[in-house]
Coordinates of C-alpha atoms and ligand atoms in Angstrom, one line a residue:
X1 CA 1.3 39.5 -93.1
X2 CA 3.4 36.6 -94.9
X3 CA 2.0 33.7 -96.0
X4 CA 4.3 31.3 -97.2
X5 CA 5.2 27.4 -97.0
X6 CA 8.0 26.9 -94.8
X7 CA 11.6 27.7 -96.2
X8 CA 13.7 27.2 -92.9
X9 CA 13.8 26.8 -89.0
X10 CA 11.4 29.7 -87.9
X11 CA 10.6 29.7 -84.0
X12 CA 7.0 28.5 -82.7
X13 CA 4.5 31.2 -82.2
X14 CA 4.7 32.8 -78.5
X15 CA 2.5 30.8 -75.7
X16 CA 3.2 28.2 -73.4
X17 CA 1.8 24.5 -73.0
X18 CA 0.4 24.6 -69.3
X19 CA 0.4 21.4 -67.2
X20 CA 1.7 18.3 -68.1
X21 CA -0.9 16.0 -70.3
X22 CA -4.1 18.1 -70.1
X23 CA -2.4 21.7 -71.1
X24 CA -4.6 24.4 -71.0
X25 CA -7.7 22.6 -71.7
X26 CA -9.3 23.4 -68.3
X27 CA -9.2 27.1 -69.0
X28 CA -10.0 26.3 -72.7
X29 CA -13.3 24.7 -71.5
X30 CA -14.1 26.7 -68.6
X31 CA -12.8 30.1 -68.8
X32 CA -15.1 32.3 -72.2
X33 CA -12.5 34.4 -71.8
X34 CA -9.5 32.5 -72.4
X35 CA -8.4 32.8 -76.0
X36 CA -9.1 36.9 -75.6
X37 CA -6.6 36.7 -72.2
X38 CA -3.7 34.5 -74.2
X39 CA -4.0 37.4 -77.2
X40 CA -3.8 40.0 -75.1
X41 CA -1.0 38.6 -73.4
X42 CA 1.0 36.8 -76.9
X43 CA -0.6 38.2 -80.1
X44 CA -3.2 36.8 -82.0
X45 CA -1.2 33.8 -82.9
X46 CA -0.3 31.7 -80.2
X47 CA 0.7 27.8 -78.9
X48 CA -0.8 25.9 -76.5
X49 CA -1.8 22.5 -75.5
X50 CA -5.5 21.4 -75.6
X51 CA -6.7 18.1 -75.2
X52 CA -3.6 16.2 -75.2
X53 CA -2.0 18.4 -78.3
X54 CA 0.3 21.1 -79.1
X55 CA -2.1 23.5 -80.7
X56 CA -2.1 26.9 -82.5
X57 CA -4.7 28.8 -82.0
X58 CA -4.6 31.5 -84.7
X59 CA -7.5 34.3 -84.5
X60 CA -9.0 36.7 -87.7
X61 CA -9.7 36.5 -91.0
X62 CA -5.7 36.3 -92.5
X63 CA -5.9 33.0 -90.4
X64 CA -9.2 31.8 -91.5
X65 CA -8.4 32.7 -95.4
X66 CA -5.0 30.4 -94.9
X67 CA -6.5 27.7 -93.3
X68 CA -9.5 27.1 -95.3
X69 CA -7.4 27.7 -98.5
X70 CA -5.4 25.0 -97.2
X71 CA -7.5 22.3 -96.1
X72 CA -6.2 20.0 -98.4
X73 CA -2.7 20.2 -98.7
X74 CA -1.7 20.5 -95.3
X75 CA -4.7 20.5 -93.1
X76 CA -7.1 17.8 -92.4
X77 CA -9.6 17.2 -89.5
X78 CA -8.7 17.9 -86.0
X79 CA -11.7 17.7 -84.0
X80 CA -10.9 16.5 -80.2
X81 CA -10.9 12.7 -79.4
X82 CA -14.4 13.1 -78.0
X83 CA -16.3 14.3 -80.7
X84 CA -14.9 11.7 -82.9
X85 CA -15.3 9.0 -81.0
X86 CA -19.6 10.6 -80.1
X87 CA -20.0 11.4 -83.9
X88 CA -18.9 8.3 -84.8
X89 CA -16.1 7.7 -88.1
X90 CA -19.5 7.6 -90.8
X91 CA -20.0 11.3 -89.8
X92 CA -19.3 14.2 -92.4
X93 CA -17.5 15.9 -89.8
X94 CA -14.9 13.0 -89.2
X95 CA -14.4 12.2 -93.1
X96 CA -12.2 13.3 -95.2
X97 CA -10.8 13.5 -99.3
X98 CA -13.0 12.1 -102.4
X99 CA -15.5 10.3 -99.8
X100 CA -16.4 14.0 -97.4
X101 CA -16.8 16.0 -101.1
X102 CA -19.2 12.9 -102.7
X103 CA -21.1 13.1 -99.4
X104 CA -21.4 17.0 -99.3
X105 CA -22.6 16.8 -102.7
X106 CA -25.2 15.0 -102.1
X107 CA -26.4 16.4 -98.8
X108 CA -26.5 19.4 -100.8
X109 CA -29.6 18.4 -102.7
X110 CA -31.4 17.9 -99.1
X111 CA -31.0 21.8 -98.4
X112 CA -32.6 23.2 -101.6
X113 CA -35.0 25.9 -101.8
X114 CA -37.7 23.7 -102.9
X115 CA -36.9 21.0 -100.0
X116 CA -36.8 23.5 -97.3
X117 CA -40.0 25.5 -98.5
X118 CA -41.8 22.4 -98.5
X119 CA -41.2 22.1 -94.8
X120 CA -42.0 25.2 -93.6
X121 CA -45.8 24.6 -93.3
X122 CA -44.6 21.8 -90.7
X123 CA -42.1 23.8 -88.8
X124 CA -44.8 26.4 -88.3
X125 CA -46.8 24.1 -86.3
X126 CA -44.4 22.8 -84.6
X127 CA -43.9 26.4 -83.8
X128 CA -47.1 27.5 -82.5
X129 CA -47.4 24.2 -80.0
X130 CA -44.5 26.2 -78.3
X131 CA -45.4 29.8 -78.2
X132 CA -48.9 28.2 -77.1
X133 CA -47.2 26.1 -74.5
X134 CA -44.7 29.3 -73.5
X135 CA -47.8 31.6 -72.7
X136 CA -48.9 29.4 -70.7
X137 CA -45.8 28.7 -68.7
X138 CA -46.1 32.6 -68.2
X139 CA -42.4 32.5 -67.0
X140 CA -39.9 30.2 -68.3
X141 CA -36.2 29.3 -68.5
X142 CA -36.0 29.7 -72.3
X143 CA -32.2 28.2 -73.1
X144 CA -33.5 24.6 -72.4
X145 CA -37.2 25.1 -74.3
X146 CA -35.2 26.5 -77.3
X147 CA -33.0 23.4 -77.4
X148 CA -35.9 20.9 -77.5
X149 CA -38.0 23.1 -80.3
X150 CA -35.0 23.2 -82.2
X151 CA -34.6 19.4 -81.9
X152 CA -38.5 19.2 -82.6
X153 CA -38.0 21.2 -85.8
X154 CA -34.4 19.1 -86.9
X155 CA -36.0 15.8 -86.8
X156 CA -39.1 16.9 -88.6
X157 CA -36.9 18.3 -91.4
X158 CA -34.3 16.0 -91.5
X159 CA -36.5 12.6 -90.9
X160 CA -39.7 13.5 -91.3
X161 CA -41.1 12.6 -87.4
X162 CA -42.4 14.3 -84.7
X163 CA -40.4 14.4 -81.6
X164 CA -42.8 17.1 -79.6
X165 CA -43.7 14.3 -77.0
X166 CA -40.1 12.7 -76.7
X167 CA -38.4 13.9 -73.5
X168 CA -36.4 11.5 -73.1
X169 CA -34.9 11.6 -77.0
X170 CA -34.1 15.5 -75.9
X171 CA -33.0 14.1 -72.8
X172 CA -30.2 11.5 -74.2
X173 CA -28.9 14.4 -77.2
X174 CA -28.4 16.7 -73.9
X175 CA -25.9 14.3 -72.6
X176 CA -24.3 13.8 -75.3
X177 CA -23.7 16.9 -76.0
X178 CA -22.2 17.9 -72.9
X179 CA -19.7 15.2 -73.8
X180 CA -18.6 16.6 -77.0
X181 CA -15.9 19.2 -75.4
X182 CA -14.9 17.0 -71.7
X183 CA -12.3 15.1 -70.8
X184 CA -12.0 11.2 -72.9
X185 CA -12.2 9.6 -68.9
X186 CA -14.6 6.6 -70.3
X187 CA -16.3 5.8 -67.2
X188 CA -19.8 5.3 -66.1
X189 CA -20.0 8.9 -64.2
X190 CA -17.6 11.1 -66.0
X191 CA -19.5 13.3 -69.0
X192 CA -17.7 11.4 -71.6
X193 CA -18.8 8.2 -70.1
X194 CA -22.4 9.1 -70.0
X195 CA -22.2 10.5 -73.4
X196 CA -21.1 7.4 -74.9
X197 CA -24.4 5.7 -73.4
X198 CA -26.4 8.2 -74.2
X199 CA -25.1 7.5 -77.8
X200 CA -26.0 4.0 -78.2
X201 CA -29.5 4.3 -76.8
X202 CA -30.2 7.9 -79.4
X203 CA -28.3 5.3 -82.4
X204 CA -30.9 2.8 -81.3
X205 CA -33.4 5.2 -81.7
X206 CA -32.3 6.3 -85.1
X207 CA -32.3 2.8 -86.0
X208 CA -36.0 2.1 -85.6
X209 CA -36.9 5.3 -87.7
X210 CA -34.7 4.4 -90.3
X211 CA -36.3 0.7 -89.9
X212 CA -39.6 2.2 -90.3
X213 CA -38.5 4.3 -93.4
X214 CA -37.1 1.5 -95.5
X215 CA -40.8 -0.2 -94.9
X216 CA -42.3 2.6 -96.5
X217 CA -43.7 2.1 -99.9
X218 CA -43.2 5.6 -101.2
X219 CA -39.3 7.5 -101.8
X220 CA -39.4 11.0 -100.3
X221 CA -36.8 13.6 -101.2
X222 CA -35.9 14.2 -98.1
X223 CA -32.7 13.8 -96.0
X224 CA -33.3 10.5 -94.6
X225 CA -35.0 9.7 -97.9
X226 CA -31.9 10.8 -99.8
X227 CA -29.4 8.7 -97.7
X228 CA -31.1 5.8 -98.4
X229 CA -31.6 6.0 -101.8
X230 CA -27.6 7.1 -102.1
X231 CA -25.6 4.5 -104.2
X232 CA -21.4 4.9 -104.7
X233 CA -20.0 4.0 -108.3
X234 CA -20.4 0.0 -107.7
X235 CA -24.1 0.5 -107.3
X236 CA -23.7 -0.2 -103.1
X237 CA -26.1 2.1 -100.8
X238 CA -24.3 3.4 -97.3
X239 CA -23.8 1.0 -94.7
X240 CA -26.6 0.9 -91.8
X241 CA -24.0 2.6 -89.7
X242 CA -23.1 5.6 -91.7
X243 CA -26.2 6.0 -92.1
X244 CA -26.6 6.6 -88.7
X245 CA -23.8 8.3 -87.8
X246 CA -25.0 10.7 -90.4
X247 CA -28.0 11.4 -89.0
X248 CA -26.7 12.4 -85.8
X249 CA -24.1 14.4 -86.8
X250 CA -26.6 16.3 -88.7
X251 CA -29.4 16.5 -85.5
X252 CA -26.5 17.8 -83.6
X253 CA -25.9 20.3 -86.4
X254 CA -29.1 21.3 -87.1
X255 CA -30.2 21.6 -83.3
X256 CA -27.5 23.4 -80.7
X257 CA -26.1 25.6 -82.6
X258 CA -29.5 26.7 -83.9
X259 CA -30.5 27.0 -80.2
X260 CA -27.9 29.2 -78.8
X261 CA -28.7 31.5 -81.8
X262 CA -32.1 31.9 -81.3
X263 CA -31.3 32.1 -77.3
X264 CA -28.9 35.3 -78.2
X265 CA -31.0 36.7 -80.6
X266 CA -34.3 36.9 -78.0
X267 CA -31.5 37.8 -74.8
X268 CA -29.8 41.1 -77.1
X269 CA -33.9 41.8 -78.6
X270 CA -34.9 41.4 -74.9
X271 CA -31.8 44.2 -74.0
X272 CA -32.3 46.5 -76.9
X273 CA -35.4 48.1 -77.3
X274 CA -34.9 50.3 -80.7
X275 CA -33.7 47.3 -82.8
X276 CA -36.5 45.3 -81.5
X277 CA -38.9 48.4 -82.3
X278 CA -37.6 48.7 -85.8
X279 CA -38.1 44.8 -86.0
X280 CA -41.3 44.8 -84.8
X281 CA -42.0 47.7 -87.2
X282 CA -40.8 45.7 -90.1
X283 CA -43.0 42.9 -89.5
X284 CA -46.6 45.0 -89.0
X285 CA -45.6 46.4 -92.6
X286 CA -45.2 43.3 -94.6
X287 CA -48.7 42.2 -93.2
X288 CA -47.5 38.6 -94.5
X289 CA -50.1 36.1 -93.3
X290 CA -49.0 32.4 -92.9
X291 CA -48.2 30.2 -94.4
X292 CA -45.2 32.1 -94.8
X293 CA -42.9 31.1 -97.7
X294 CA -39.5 31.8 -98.9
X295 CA -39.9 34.8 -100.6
X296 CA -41.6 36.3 -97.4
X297 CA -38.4 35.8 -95.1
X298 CA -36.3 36.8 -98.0
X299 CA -38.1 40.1 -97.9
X300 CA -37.5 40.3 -94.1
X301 CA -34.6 42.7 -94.7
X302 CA -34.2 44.4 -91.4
X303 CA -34.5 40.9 -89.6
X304 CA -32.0 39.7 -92.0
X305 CA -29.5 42.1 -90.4
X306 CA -30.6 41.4 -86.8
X307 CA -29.5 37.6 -87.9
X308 CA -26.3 38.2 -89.3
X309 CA -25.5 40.7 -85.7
X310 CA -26.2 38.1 -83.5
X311 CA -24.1 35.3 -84.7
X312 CA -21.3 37.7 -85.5
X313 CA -21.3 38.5 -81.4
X314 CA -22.6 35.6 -80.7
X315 CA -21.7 32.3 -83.4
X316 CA -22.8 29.2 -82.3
X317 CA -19.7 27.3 -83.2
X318 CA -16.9 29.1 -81.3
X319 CA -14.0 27.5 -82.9
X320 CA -12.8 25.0 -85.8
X321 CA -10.3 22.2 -85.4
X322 CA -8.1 20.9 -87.7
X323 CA -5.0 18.6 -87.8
X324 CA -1.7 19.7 -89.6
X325 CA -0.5 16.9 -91.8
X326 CA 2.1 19.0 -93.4
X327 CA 4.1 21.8 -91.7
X328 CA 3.6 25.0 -93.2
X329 CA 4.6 28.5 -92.1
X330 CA 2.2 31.2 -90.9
X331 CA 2.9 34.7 -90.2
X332 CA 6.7 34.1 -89.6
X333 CA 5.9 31.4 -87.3
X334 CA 6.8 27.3 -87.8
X335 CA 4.0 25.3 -87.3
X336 CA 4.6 21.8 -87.3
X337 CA 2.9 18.4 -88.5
X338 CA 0.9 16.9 -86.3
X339 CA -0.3 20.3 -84.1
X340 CA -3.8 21.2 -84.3
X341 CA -4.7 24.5 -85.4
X342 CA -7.8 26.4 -84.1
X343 CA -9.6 29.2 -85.8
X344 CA -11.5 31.1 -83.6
X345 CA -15.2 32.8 -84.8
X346 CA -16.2 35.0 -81.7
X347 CA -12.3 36.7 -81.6
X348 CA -12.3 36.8 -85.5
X349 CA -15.8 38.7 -85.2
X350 CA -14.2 41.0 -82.1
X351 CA -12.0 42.6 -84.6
X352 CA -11.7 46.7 -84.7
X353 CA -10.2 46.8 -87.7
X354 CA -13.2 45.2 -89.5
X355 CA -16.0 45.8 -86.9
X356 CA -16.6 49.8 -85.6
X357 CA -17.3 49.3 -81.7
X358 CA -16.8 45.3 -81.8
X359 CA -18.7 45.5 -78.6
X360 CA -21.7 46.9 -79.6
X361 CA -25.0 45.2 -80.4
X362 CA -25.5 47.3 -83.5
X363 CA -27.2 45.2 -86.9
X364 CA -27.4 48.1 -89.0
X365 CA -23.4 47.5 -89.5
X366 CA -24.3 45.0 -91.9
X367 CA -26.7 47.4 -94.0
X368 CA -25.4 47.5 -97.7
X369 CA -23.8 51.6 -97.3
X370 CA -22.0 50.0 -94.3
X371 CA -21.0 46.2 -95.4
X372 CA -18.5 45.9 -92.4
X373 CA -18.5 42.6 -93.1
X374 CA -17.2 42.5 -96.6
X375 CA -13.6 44.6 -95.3
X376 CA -11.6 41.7 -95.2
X377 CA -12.2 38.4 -96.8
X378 CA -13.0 35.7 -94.0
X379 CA -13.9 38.2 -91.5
X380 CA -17.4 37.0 -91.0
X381 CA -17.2 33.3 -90.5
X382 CA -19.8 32.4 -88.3
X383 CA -20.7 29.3 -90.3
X384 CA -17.2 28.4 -91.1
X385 CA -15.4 28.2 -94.8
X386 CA -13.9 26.7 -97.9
X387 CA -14.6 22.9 -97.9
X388 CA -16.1 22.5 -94.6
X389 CA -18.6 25.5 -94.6
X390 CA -21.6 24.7 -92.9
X391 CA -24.1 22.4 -95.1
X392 CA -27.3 23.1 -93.0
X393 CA -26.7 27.6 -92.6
X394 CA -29.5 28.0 -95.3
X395 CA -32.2 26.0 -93.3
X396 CA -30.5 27.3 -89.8
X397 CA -30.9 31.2 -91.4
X398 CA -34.9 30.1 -91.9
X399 CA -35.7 28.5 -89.0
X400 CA -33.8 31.6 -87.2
X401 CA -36.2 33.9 -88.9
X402 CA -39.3 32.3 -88.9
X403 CA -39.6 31.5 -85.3
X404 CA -38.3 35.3 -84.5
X405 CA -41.2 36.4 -86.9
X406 CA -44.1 34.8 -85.4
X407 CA -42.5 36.2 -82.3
X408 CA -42.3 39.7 -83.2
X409 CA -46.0 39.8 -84.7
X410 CA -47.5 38.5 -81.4
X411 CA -45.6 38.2 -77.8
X412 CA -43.5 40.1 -75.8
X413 CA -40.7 38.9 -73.2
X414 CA -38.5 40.8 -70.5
X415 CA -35.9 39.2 -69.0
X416 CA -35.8 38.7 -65.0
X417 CA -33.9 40.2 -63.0
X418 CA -30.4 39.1 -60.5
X419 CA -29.8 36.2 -63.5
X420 CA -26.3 35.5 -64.7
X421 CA -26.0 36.5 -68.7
X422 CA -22.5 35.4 -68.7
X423 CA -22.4 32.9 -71.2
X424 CA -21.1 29.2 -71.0
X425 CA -19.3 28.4 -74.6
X426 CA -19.6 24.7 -74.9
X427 CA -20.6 23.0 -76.9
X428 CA -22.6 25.6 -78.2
X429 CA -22.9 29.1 -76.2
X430 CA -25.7 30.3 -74.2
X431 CA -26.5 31.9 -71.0
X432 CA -25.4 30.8 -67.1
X433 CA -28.9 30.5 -66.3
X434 CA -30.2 29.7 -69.3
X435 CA -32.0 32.8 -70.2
X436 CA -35.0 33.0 -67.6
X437 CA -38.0 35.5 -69.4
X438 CA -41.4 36.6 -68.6
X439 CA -44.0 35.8 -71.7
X440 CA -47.0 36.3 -72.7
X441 CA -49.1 37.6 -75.7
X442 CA -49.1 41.4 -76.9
X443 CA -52.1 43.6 -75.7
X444 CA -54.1 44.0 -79.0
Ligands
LIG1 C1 -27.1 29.0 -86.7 C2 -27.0 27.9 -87.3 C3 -25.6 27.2 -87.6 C4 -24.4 27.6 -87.3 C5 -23.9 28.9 -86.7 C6 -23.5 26.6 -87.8 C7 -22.1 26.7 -87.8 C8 -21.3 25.8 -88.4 C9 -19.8 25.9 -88.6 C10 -19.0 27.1 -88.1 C11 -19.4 24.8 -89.3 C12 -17.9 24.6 -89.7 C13 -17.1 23.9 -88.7 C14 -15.7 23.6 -89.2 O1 -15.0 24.5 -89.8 O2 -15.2 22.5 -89.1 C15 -20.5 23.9 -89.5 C16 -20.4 22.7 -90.1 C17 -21.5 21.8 -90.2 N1 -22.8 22.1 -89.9 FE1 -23.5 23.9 -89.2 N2 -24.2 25.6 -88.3 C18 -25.6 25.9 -88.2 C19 -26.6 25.2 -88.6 C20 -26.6 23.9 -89.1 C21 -27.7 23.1 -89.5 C22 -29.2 23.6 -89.4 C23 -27.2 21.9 -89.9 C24 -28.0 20.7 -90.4 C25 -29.3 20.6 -90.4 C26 -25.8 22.0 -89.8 C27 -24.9 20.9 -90.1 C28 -23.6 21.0 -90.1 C29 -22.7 19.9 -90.5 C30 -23.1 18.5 -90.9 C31 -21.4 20.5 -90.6 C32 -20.1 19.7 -90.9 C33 -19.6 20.0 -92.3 C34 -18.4 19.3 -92.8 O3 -17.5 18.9 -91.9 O4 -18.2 19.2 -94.0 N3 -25.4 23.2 -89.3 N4 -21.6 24.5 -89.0

């Protein structure tokens, strides 16, 4: 495989660019199974049009390696109309050059050991208010429950509040997510439209906690309390709106993806019983009592691999988006300024030349005398790469494991029968019907 910048007139990759104006983006959105049907049927490079662009959507780790090699030179961000315009331009996601590195920096600081073990005694009670609340429920549709403990567990890290009691705060991130990947109709009813409410009222929201911080005699060393100490070289702190806009880029961050992870891990525990024997086993032996620290989930080994199996069949971010700004040439093919190009996790992850059985729900493949992972360079992406690797996948690894370990010590959940498993991808995968489970404590 070539890798070069382009020389000459090479042809387009293979594909085709679907209907007039909206391209393939219906089947993009709608259809899981659409990037596997267009390699299948063209390679695994291949053009298309998605969201009003001509797009590439190149798939496995060659791909990956070029494009986050690249990110500078001739790539830049790509992200759909929508979730620019619902992130908002003072989001770490929409900026770009000297300003995205200062900021990564310094978000940096907010995810170090020290800052996230200091918040683990408060994301265990957070915790237990929801496997109290799911026993009692007795049967429950777990998808949505997930998505507001994650949410819970994001705002207490991030901004230090509790959200436990806040439906409707859940209520107004659940519309605007659904508007993230839709079509930019702004109107009243459409998804995009409501999403665009639905971010003004969560912005007014973030407004009074921020409002509340600054009134706060004491600094904490936390993320909102390291956003508004920040200062650029002329001594000025971020604007009001950044400031927002950075907080909700990092709630969305921190929240869905982390709840379609811990939604596939408890669906593929729920479906095989030896690796959740085995992770049950490893939990009775380390006898850890809580508060549990660090260096506990560190020497979670076994659940480690469980992890790193579910979001290689399973990554919560699907696909990355990025805007060519200089043509380059990939793999014999021409791709032009102004395309998008789309790296693709879940195919990347589906590869049989890295992965035995792609298929298979199988975590030992990640033990060190296996290391499938480690075959090719970029061929375990789940939380991204190069310059835009994922800023929170220390914190999302922990909260991952600790809510799977106090899960392991103490309930057990089946799944119930005649639901659909078949999973919706955006904006962050989980189940048709959510994931509906019996629970309830383990017989001592
Ligand atoms: C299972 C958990 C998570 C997964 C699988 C995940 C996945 C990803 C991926 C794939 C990207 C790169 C997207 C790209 O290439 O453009 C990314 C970026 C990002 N993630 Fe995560 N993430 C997770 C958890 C978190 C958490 C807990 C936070 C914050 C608390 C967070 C905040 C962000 C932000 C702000 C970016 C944008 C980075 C940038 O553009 O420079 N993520 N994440």
């Amino acid at each position: 495989m070539t890798i070069t910048i382009s020389q000459g007139a090479l042809p387009l990759p293979p594909g085709h660019f679907g209907l007039p104006v909206i391209g393939e983006t219906l089947n993009f959105l709608y259809d899981p199974r659409y990037v596997e049907k267009r390699q299948k049927q063209y390679g695994s490079i291949f053009k298309t049009s998605l969201f009003g662009c001509s797009t590439v959507i190149a798939i496995g780790a060659e791909a990956n390696r070029y494009l986050f090699a690249n990110e500078k030179s001739h790539l830049s961000v790509g992200w759909p109309e929508t979730i620019k315009v619902l992130l908002g331009i003072g989001s770490l996601v929409i900026q770009t050059g000297n300003e995205h590195q200062q900021r990564r920096k310094m978000f940096h600081k907010a995810f170090q050991p020290k800052i996230m073990e200091q918040s683990i005694s408060g994301i265990e009670s957070i915790t237990h208010n929801y496997l109290d609340k799911w026993e009692r429920m007795g049967t429950l549709n777990w998808f949505p429950e997930l998505s507001k403990y994650s949410l819970d567990v994001a705002c207490k890290f991030l901004l230090g509040v509790e959200t436990s009691n806040d439906c409707h705060f859940s209520k107004l991130f659940e519309e605007w997510g659904d508007g993230l990947f839709s079509i930019p109709i702004r109107l009243p009813w459409t998804k995009f439209g409501r999403a665009l409410h639905s971010r003004e009222q969560l912005l007014i929201r973030i407004e009074e906690i921020v409002r509340k911080r600054q009134q706060q005699s004491h600094t904490s060393q936390d993320f909102l309390g390291l956003l508004l100490q920040i200062q650029d070289e002329d001594g000025n702190k971020l604007s009001l709106q950044e400031v927002k806009d950075q907080i909700l880029t990092f709630l969305f961050g921190g929240h869905d993806t982390v709840a379609s992870a811990l939604t596939s891990m408890f669906m593929f525990l729920a479906q095989s019983p030896e690796v959740l024997a085995t992770a049950r086993a490893e939990q009775r032996q380390l006898e850890f009592k809580e508060p549990l620290t660090l260096e506990h989930l560190k020497q979670m080994t076994y659940l480690d691999l469980v992890v790193k199996e579910v979001l290689r069949v399973t990554p919560s971010a699907s696909f990355g988006f990025r805007k060519v700004i200089k043509e380059f040439e990939f793999n014999g093919y021409r791709i032009p300024q102004d395309w998008i190009a789309v790296y693709v996790m879940r195919r990347t992850h589906q590869d049989s030349s890295i992965y035995t059985q792609p298929e298979r729900f199988d975590p030992q493949r990640f033990a060190p005398e296996r290391a499938e992972d480690k075959a090719k360079p970029f061929g375990y992406v789940p939380f991204g790469g190069g310059m835009r690797e994922c800023p929170g996948k220390e914190f999302g690894k922990l909260v991952l494991k600790l809510l799977t370990a106090m899960l392991l010590r103490e309930y057990e959940w089946e799944l119930e029968p005649g639901q659909n498993l078949n999973l919706v991808l955006f904006p962050t995968p989980y189940p048709y019907d959510g994931l509906r489970v019996k629970f309830r404590r383990l017989a001592s």
